Amino acid sequence: LIFTPLVMVFTSTPEALRRRRQITVLVPLVVTFALAVVLFAYSRQWEAERQQAAFEQRAAEISHAFAERLTGCLEVLRAVERFYESSHEVSREQFRTFVDRALQRFPGIRALGWNPRVAAMDRAAMEQAARTVIPQFEFTELAPGGRLVRAGERAEYFPAYFLEPNARNEIAAGYDLGSEAVRRSALLRARDTGRAAV
């Protein structure tokens, strides 16, 4: 559309006819080409801005939904905290009853648990007491091959004591969350600040 007419105008004969055609063809062609380039650039910029606005709107929606879900999950954790603060002693059945509704309401929560802080000198008594409900209960940790083994000697432990839903998480009962450096750091930070830690 652009270059074929130019080639024909500049290669045609005779000379007088060629000059007249050059002016009548060349000017409108150059103007049309310039308009097409400007229009293309404008539409490209408009499309990029439209896509950016759509992306930002979708990102804001996702961010808002994530924040709402996270707030809901944190409220569940705070409710469990208040449950323990208001009770002298919590049984396994009471814990199950209390968290069951939260697990149904928030399917994103895979499990809820209570992990007491146990000093080394209280380890044997705690393991013995837990065996009345879970016969093979002991404090465990992950071995290098990924297998659960009896936890080594430490000053304190954070065993998974109450876990719901229990059927899916039975193997984790007794697992010492303090045996992993990253989890231990989060546990200590939560203990020291009194706030949720990741």
PDB file of C-alpha atoms in Angstrom:
ATOM      1  CA  LEU A   1       0.000   0.000   0.000  1.00  0.00           C
ATOM      2  CA  ILE A   2       2.862   2.402   0.674  1.00  0.00           C
ATOM      3  CA  PHE A   3       5.948   1.328  -1.179  1.00  0.00           C
ATOM      4  CA  THR A   4       4.486  -0.080  -4.421  1.00  0.00           C
ATOM      5  CA  PRO A   5       2.969   3.280  -5.480  1.00  0.00           C
ATOM      6  CA  LEU A   6       6.263   5.018  -4.625  1.00  0.00           C
ATOM      7  CA  VAL A   7       8.260   2.627  -6.801  1.00  0.00           C
ATOM      8  CA  MET A   8       5.813   3.066  -9.670  1.00  0.00           C
ATOM      9  CA  VAL A   9       5.828   6.885  -9.399  1.00  0.00           C
ATOM     10  CA  PHE A  10       9.618   7.130  -9.315  1.00  0.00           C
ATOM     11  CA  THR A  11      10.182   4.680 -12.184  1.00  0.00           C
ATOM     12  CA  SER A  12       7.503   5.951 -14.554  1.00  0.00           C
ATOM     13  CA  THR A  13       8.195   8.016 -17.658  1.00  0.00           C
ATOM     14  CA  PRO A  14       8.074  10.678 -19.096  1.00  0.00           C
ATOM     15  CA  GLU A  15       9.770  13.123 -16.750  1.00  0.00           C
ATOM     16  CA  ALA A  16       7.003  15.786 -16.603  1.00  0.00           C
ATOM     17  CA  LEU A  17       4.364  13.198 -15.786  1.00  0.00           C
ATOM     18  CA  ARG A  18       6.611  11.639 -13.160  1.00  0.00           C
ATOM     19  CA  ARG A  19       7.115  14.937 -11.247  1.00  0.00           C
ATOM     20  CA  ARG A  20       3.426  15.722 -11.229  1.00  0.00           C
ATOM     21  CA  ARG A  21       2.599  12.207  -9.964  1.00  0.00           C
ATOM     22  CA  GLN A  22       5.310  12.384  -7.326  1.00  0.00           C
ATOM     23  CA  ILE A  23       3.675  15.416  -5.732  1.00  0.00           C
ATOM     24  CA  THR A  24       0.084  14.136  -5.980  1.00  0.00           C
ATOM     25  CA  VAL A  25       0.964  10.651  -4.742  1.00  0.00           C
ATOM     26  CA  LEU A  26       3.883  11.299  -2.406  1.00  0.00           C
ATOM     27  CA  VAL A  27       2.301  13.953  -0.153  1.00  0.00           C
ATOM     28  CA  PRO A  28      -0.919  12.046   0.652  1.00  0.00           C
ATOM     29  CA  LEU A  29       1.061   8.828   1.054  1.00  0.00           C
ATOM     30  CA  VAL A  30       3.538  10.352   3.508  1.00  0.00           C
ATOM     31  CA  VAL A  31       0.703  11.996   5.477  1.00  0.00           C
ATOM     32  CA  THR A  32      -1.255   8.714   5.569  1.00  0.00           C
ATOM     33  CA  PHE A  33       1.836   6.778   6.645  1.00  0.00           C
ATOM     34  CA  ALA A  34       2.595   9.289   9.410  1.00  0.00           C
ATOM     35  CA  LEU A  35      -1.018   9.125  10.625  1.00  0.00           C
ATOM     36  CA  ALA A  36      -0.900   5.319  10.625  1.00  0.00           C
ATOM     37  CA  VAL A  37       2.318   5.334  12.699  1.00  0.00           C
ATOM     38  CA  VAL A  38       0.873   7.853  15.178  1.00  0.00           C
ATOM     39  CA  LEU A  39      -2.382   5.920  15.425  1.00  0.00           C
ATOM     40  CA  PHE A  40      -0.496   2.653  15.963  1.00  0.00           C
ATOM     41  CA  ALA A  41       1.687   4.195  18.677  1.00  0.00           C
ATOM     42  CA  TYR A  42      -1.339   5.722  20.412  1.00  0.00           C
ATOM     43  CA  SER A  43      -3.365   2.490  20.302  1.00  0.00           C
ATOM     44  CA  ARG A  44      -0.370   0.516  21.544  1.00  0.00           C
ATOM     45  CA  GLN A  45       0.068   2.882  24.494  1.00  0.00           C
ATOM     46  CA  TRP A  46      -3.666   2.807  25.228  1.00  0.00           C
ATOM     47  CA  GLU A  47      -3.692  -1.002  25.188  1.00  0.00           C
ATOM     48  CA  ALA A  48      -0.650  -1.164  27.487  1.00  0.00           C
ATOM     49  CA  GLU A  49      -2.331   1.245  29.938  1.00  0.00           C
ATOM     50  CA  ARG A  50      -5.558  -0.780  29.784  1.00  0.00           C
ATOM     51  CA  GLN A  51      -3.699  -4.014  30.495  1.00  0.00           C
ATOM     52  CA  GLN A  52      -1.760  -2.373  33.344  1.00  0.00           C
ATOM     53  CA  ALA A  53      -5.002  -1.060  34.892  1.00  0.00           C
ATOM     54  CA  ALA A  54      -6.641  -4.491  34.575  1.00  0.00           C
ATOM     55  CA  PHE A  55      -3.570  -6.132  36.137  1.00  0.00           C
ATOM     56  CA  GLU A  56      -3.518  -3.665  39.039  1.00  0.00           C
ATOM     57  CA  GLN A  57      -7.242  -4.162  39.665  1.00  0.00           C
ATOM     58  CA  ARG A  58      -6.894  -7.963  39.674  1.00  0.00           C
ATOM     59  CA  ALA A  59      -3.801  -7.783  41.903  1.00  0.00           C
ATOM     60  CA  ALA A  60      -5.693  -5.555  44.351  1.00  0.00           C
ATOM     61  CA  GLU A  61      -8.610  -8.021  44.411  1.00  0.00           C
ATOM     62  CA  ILE A  62      -6.279 -10.960  45.069  1.00  0.00           C
ATOM     63  CA  SER A  63      -4.390  -9.007  47.723  1.00  0.00           C
ATOM     64  CA  HIS A  64      -7.627  -8.037  49.461  1.00  0.00           C
ATOM     65  CA  ALA A  65      -8.956 -11.612  49.388  1.00  0.00           C
ATOM     66  CA  PHE A  66      -5.637 -12.932  50.732  1.00  0.00           C
ATOM     67  CA  ALA A  67      -5.605 -10.333  53.520  1.00  0.00           C
ATOM     68  CA  GLU A  68      -9.172 -11.271  54.501  1.00  0.00           C
ATOM     69  CA  ARG A  69      -8.335 -14.975  54.623  1.00  0.00           C
ATOM     70  CA  LEU A  70      -5.160 -14.357  56.581  1.00  0.00           C
ATOM     71  CA  THR A  71      -7.057 -12.173  59.057  1.00  0.00           C
ATOM     72  CA  GLY A  72      -9.619 -14.953  59.483  1.00  0.00           C
ATOM     73  CA  CYS A  73      -6.885 -17.522  60.127  1.00  0.00           C
ATOM     74  CA  LEU A  74      -5.185 -15.239  62.653  1.00  0.00           C
ATOM     75  CA  GLU A  75      -8.525 -14.744  64.425  1.00  0.00           C
ATOM     76  CA  VAL A  76      -8.814 -18.538  64.724  1.00  0.00           C
ATOM     77  CA  LEU A  77      -5.360 -18.652  66.317  1.00  0.00           C
ATOM     78  CA  ARG A  78      -6.303 -15.844  68.709  1.00  0.00           C
ATOM     79  CA  ALA A  79      -9.491 -17.698  69.626  1.00  0.00           C
ATOM     80  CA  VAL A  80      -7.476 -20.836  70.463  1.00  0.00           C
ATOM     81  CA  GLU A  81      -5.118 -18.665  72.533  1.00  0.00           C
ATOM     82  CA  ARG A  82      -8.060 -17.130  74.465  1.00  0.00           C
ATOM     83  CA  PHE A  83      -9.551 -20.614  74.924  1.00  0.00           C
ATOM     84  CA  TYR A  84      -6.361 -21.743  76.658  1.00  0.00           C
ATOM     85  CA  GLU A  85      -6.075 -18.547  78.684  1.00  0.00           C
ATOM     86  CA  SER A  86      -9.643 -18.898  79.983  1.00  0.00           C
ATOM     87  CA  SER A  87      -9.368 -22.608  80.868  1.00  0.00           C
ATOM     88  CA  HIS A  88      -7.494 -24.113  83.792  1.00  0.00           C
ATOM     89  CA  GLU A  89      -6.929 -27.323  81.867  1.00  0.00           C
ATOM     90  CA  VAL A  90      -7.916 -28.326  78.324  1.00  0.00           C
ATOM     91  CA  SER A  91      -8.614 -31.940  77.432  1.00  0.00           C
ATOM     92  CA  ARG A  92      -8.040 -33.458  74.026  1.00  0.00           C
ATOM     93  CA  GLU A  93     -11.809 -33.753  73.501  1.00  0.00           C
ATOM     94  CA  GLN A  94     -12.405 -30.109  74.483  1.00  0.00           C
ATOM     95  CA  PHE A  95      -9.697 -29.011  72.054  1.00  0.00           C
ATOM     96  CA  ARG A  96     -11.233 -31.109  69.247  1.00  0.00           C
ATOM     97  CA  THR A  97     -14.704 -29.683  69.909  1.00  0.00           C
ATOM     98  CA  PHE A  98     -13.405 -26.120  70.031  1.00  0.00           C
ATOM     99  CA  VAL A  99     -11.368 -26.194  66.795  1.00  0.00           C
ATOM    100  CA  ASP A 100     -13.697 -28.413  64.749  1.00  0.00           C
ATOM    101  CA  ARG A 101     -15.926 -25.516  63.671  1.00  0.00           C
ATOM    102  CA  ALA A 102     -12.945 -23.329  62.721  1.00  0.00           C
ATOM    103  CA  LEU A 103     -11.546 -26.117  60.539  1.00  0.00           C
ATOM    104  CA  GLN A 104     -14.905 -26.394  58.747  1.00  0.00           C
ATOM    105  CA  ARG A 105     -15.231 -22.628  58.332  1.00  0.00           C
ATOM    106  CA  PHE A 106     -11.684 -22.109  57.052  1.00  0.00           C
ATOM    107  CA  PRO A 107     -10.788 -24.968  54.668  1.00  0.00           C
ATOM    108  CA  GLY A 108      -7.422 -23.300  54.014  1.00  0.00           C
ATOM    109  CA  ILE A 109      -6.326 -24.272  57.533  1.00  0.00           C
ATOM    110  CA  ARG A 110      -4.926 -27.767  57.152  1.00  0.00           C
ATOM    111  CA  ALA A 111      -4.573 -28.428  60.881  1.00  0.00           C
ATOM    112  CA  LEU A 112      -4.708 -26.775  64.276  1.00  0.00           C
ATOM    113  CA  GLY A 113      -2.551 -27.902  67.127  1.00  0.00           C
ATOM    114  CA  TRP A 114      -1.317 -27.111  70.572  1.00  0.00           C
ATOM    115  CA  ASN A 115       2.399 -27.523  71.134  1.00  0.00           C
ATOM    116  CA  PRO A 116       3.338 -27.077  74.800  1.00  0.00           C
ATOM    117  CA  ARG A 117       6.769 -25.885  75.820  1.00  0.00           C
ATOM    118  CA  VAL A 118       8.319 -28.783  77.747  1.00  0.00           C
ATOM    119  CA  ALA A 119      11.562 -28.534  79.718  1.00  0.00           C
ATOM    120  CA  ALA A 120      14.011 -31.451  79.362  1.00  0.00           C
ATOM    121  CA  MET A 121      13.391 -32.569  82.957  1.00  0.00           C
ATOM    122  CA  ASP A 122       9.606 -32.846  82.229  1.00  0.00           C
ATOM    123  CA  ARG A 123       9.981 -34.821  79.003  1.00  0.00           C
ATOM    124  CA  ALA A 124       9.576 -38.334  80.447  1.00  0.00           C
ATOM    125  CA  ALA A 125       6.459 -37.382  82.455  1.00  0.00           C
ATOM    126  CA  MET A 126       4.859 -35.689  79.445  1.00  0.00           C
ATOM    127  CA  GLU A 127       5.554 -38.672  77.164  1.00  0.00           C
ATOM    128  CA  GLN A 128       4.159 -41.070  79.784  1.00  0.00           C
ATOM    129  CA  ALA A 129       0.979 -38.999  80.249  1.00  0.00           C
ATOM    130  CA  ALA A 130       0.401 -38.801  76.487  1.00  0.00           C
ATOM    131  CA  ARG A 131       0.737 -42.589  76.102  1.00  0.00           C
ATOM    132  CA  THR A 132      -2.570 -43.055  77.905  1.00  0.00           C
ATOM    133  CA  VAL A 133      -4.201 -41.709  74.709  1.00  0.00           C
ATOM    134  CA  ILE A 134      -1.549 -42.396  72.034  1.00  0.00           C
ATOM    135  CA  PRO A 135       0.307 -45.623  72.989  1.00  0.00           C
ATOM    136  CA  GLN A 136       3.473 -44.977  70.879  1.00  0.00           C
ATOM    137  CA  PHE A 137       3.755 -41.278  71.785  1.00  0.00           C
ATOM    138  CA  GLU A 138       7.282 -39.910  72.090  1.00  0.00           C
ATOM    139  CA  PHE A 139       9.066 -36.684  71.162  1.00  0.00           C
ATOM    140  CA  THR A 140      10.363 -37.079  67.615  1.00  0.00           C
ATOM    141  CA  GLU A 141      12.379 -35.203  65.009  1.00  0.00           C
ATOM    142  CA  LEU A 142      13.321 -35.719  61.373  1.00  0.00           C
ATOM    143  CA  ALA A 143      16.451 -37.728  60.665  1.00  0.00           C
ATOM    144  CA  PRO A 144      18.608 -36.722  57.654  1.00  0.00           C
ATOM    145  CA  GLY A 145      16.817 -39.317  55.476  1.00  0.00           C
ATOM    146  CA  GLY A 146      13.437 -37.761  56.269  1.00  0.00           C
ATOM    147  CA  ARG A 147      12.418 -40.487  58.738  1.00  0.00           C
ATOM    148  CA  LEU A 148      10.939 -39.665  62.167  1.00  0.00           C
ATOM    149  CA  VAL A 149      13.246 -40.708  65.027  1.00  0.00           C
ATOM    150  CA  ARG A 150      13.277 -40.151  68.789  1.00  0.00           C
ATOM    151  CA  ALA A 151      14.198 -36.518  69.489  1.00  0.00           C
ATOM    152  CA  GLY A 152      17.694 -35.856  70.760  1.00  0.00           C
ATOM    153  CA  GLU A 153      18.478 -34.223  74.079  1.00  0.00           C
ATOM    154  CA  ARG A 154      17.671 -30.499  74.248  1.00  0.00           C
ATOM    155  CA  ALA A 155      16.940 -27.980  76.964  1.00  0.00           C
ATOM    156  CA  GLU A 156      13.317 -27.636  75.838  1.00  0.00           C
ATOM    157  CA  TYR A 157      10.867 -29.172  73.402  1.00  0.00           C
ATOM    158  CA  PHE A 158       7.739 -28.057  71.547  1.00  0.00           C
ATOM    159  CA  PRO A 159       5.976 -31.363  70.765  1.00  0.00           C
ATOM    160  CA  ALA A 160       2.795 -31.539  68.713  1.00  0.00           C
ATOM    161  CA  TYR A 161       0.447 -32.579  71.490  1.00  0.00           C
ATOM    162  CA  PHE A 162      -3.113 -31.840  70.340  1.00  0.00           C
ATOM    163  CA  LEU A 163      -3.614 -32.004  66.562  1.00  0.00           C
ATOM    164  CA  GLU A 164      -6.865 -31.692  64.668  1.00  0.00           C
ATOM    165  CA  PRO A 165      -7.974 -33.207  62.423  1.00  0.00           C
ATOM    166  CA  ASN A 166      -6.266 -36.063  64.200  1.00  0.00           C
ATOM    167  CA  ALA A 167      -6.853 -38.713  61.531  1.00  0.00           C
ATOM    168  CA  ARG A 168      -4.778 -36.831  58.930  1.00  0.00           C
ATOM    169  CA  ASN A 169      -2.065 -35.742  61.368  1.00  0.00           C
ATOM    170  CA  GLU A 170      -1.653 -38.734  63.683  1.00  0.00           C
ATOM    171  CA  ILE A 171       1.901 -39.387  62.512  1.00  0.00           C
ATOM    172  CA  ALA A 172       2.916 -35.876  63.591  1.00  0.00           C
ATOM    173  CA  ALA A 173       1.887 -36.408  67.228  1.00  0.00           C
ATOM    174  CA  GLY A 174       4.959 -35.833  69.375  1.00  0.00           C
ATOM    175  CA  TYR A 175       6.938 -34.154  66.593  1.00  0.00           C
ATOM    176  CA  ASP A 176       9.181 -31.508  68.181  1.00  0.00           C
ATOM    177  CA  LEU A 177       8.703 -28.303  66.203  1.00  0.00           C
ATOM    178  CA  GLY A 178      11.739 -26.920  68.020  1.00  0.00           C
ATOM    179  CA  SER A 179      13.953 -29.473  66.246  1.00  0.00           C
ATOM    180  CA  GLU A 180      13.888 -27.372  63.051  1.00  0.00           C
ATOM    181  CA  ALA A 181      15.835 -24.096  63.151  1.00  0.00           C
ATOM    182  CA  VAL A 182      13.321 -22.056  61.116  1.00  0.00           C
ATOM    183  CA  ARG A 183      10.292 -23.242  63.097  1.00  0.00           C
ATOM    184  CA  ARG A 184      12.166 -22.877  66.376  1.00  0.00           C
ATOM    185  CA  SER A 185      12.978 -19.265  65.472  1.00  0.00           C
ATOM    186  CA  ALA A 186       9.280 -18.559  64.781  1.00  0.00           C
ATOM    187  CA  LEU A 187       8.236 -20.296  68.022  1.00  0.00           C
ATOM    188  CA  LEU A 188      10.686 -18.285  70.112  1.00  0.00           C
ATOM    189  CA  ARG A 189       9.695 -15.042  68.381  1.00  0.00           C
ATOM    190  CA  ALA A 190       6.011 -15.776  69.038  1.00  0.00           C
ATOM    191  CA  ARG A 191       6.769 -16.611  72.667  1.00  0.00           C
ATOM    192  CA  ASP A 192       8.869 -13.480  73.209  1.00  0.00           C
ATOM    193  CA  THR A 193       6.553 -11.018  71.443  1.00  0.00           C
ATOM    194  CA  GLY A 194       3.179 -12.593  72.241  1.00  0.00           C
ATOM    195  CA  ARG A 195       2.224 -12.227  68.568  1.00  0.00           C
ATOM    196  CA  ALA A 196       1.815 -14.654  65.676  1.00  0.00           C
ATOM    197  CA  ALA A 197       5.073 -15.419  63.885  1.00  0.00           C
ATOM    198  CA  VAL A 198       5.836 -17.113  60.583  1.00  0.00           C
TER     199      VAL A 198
END
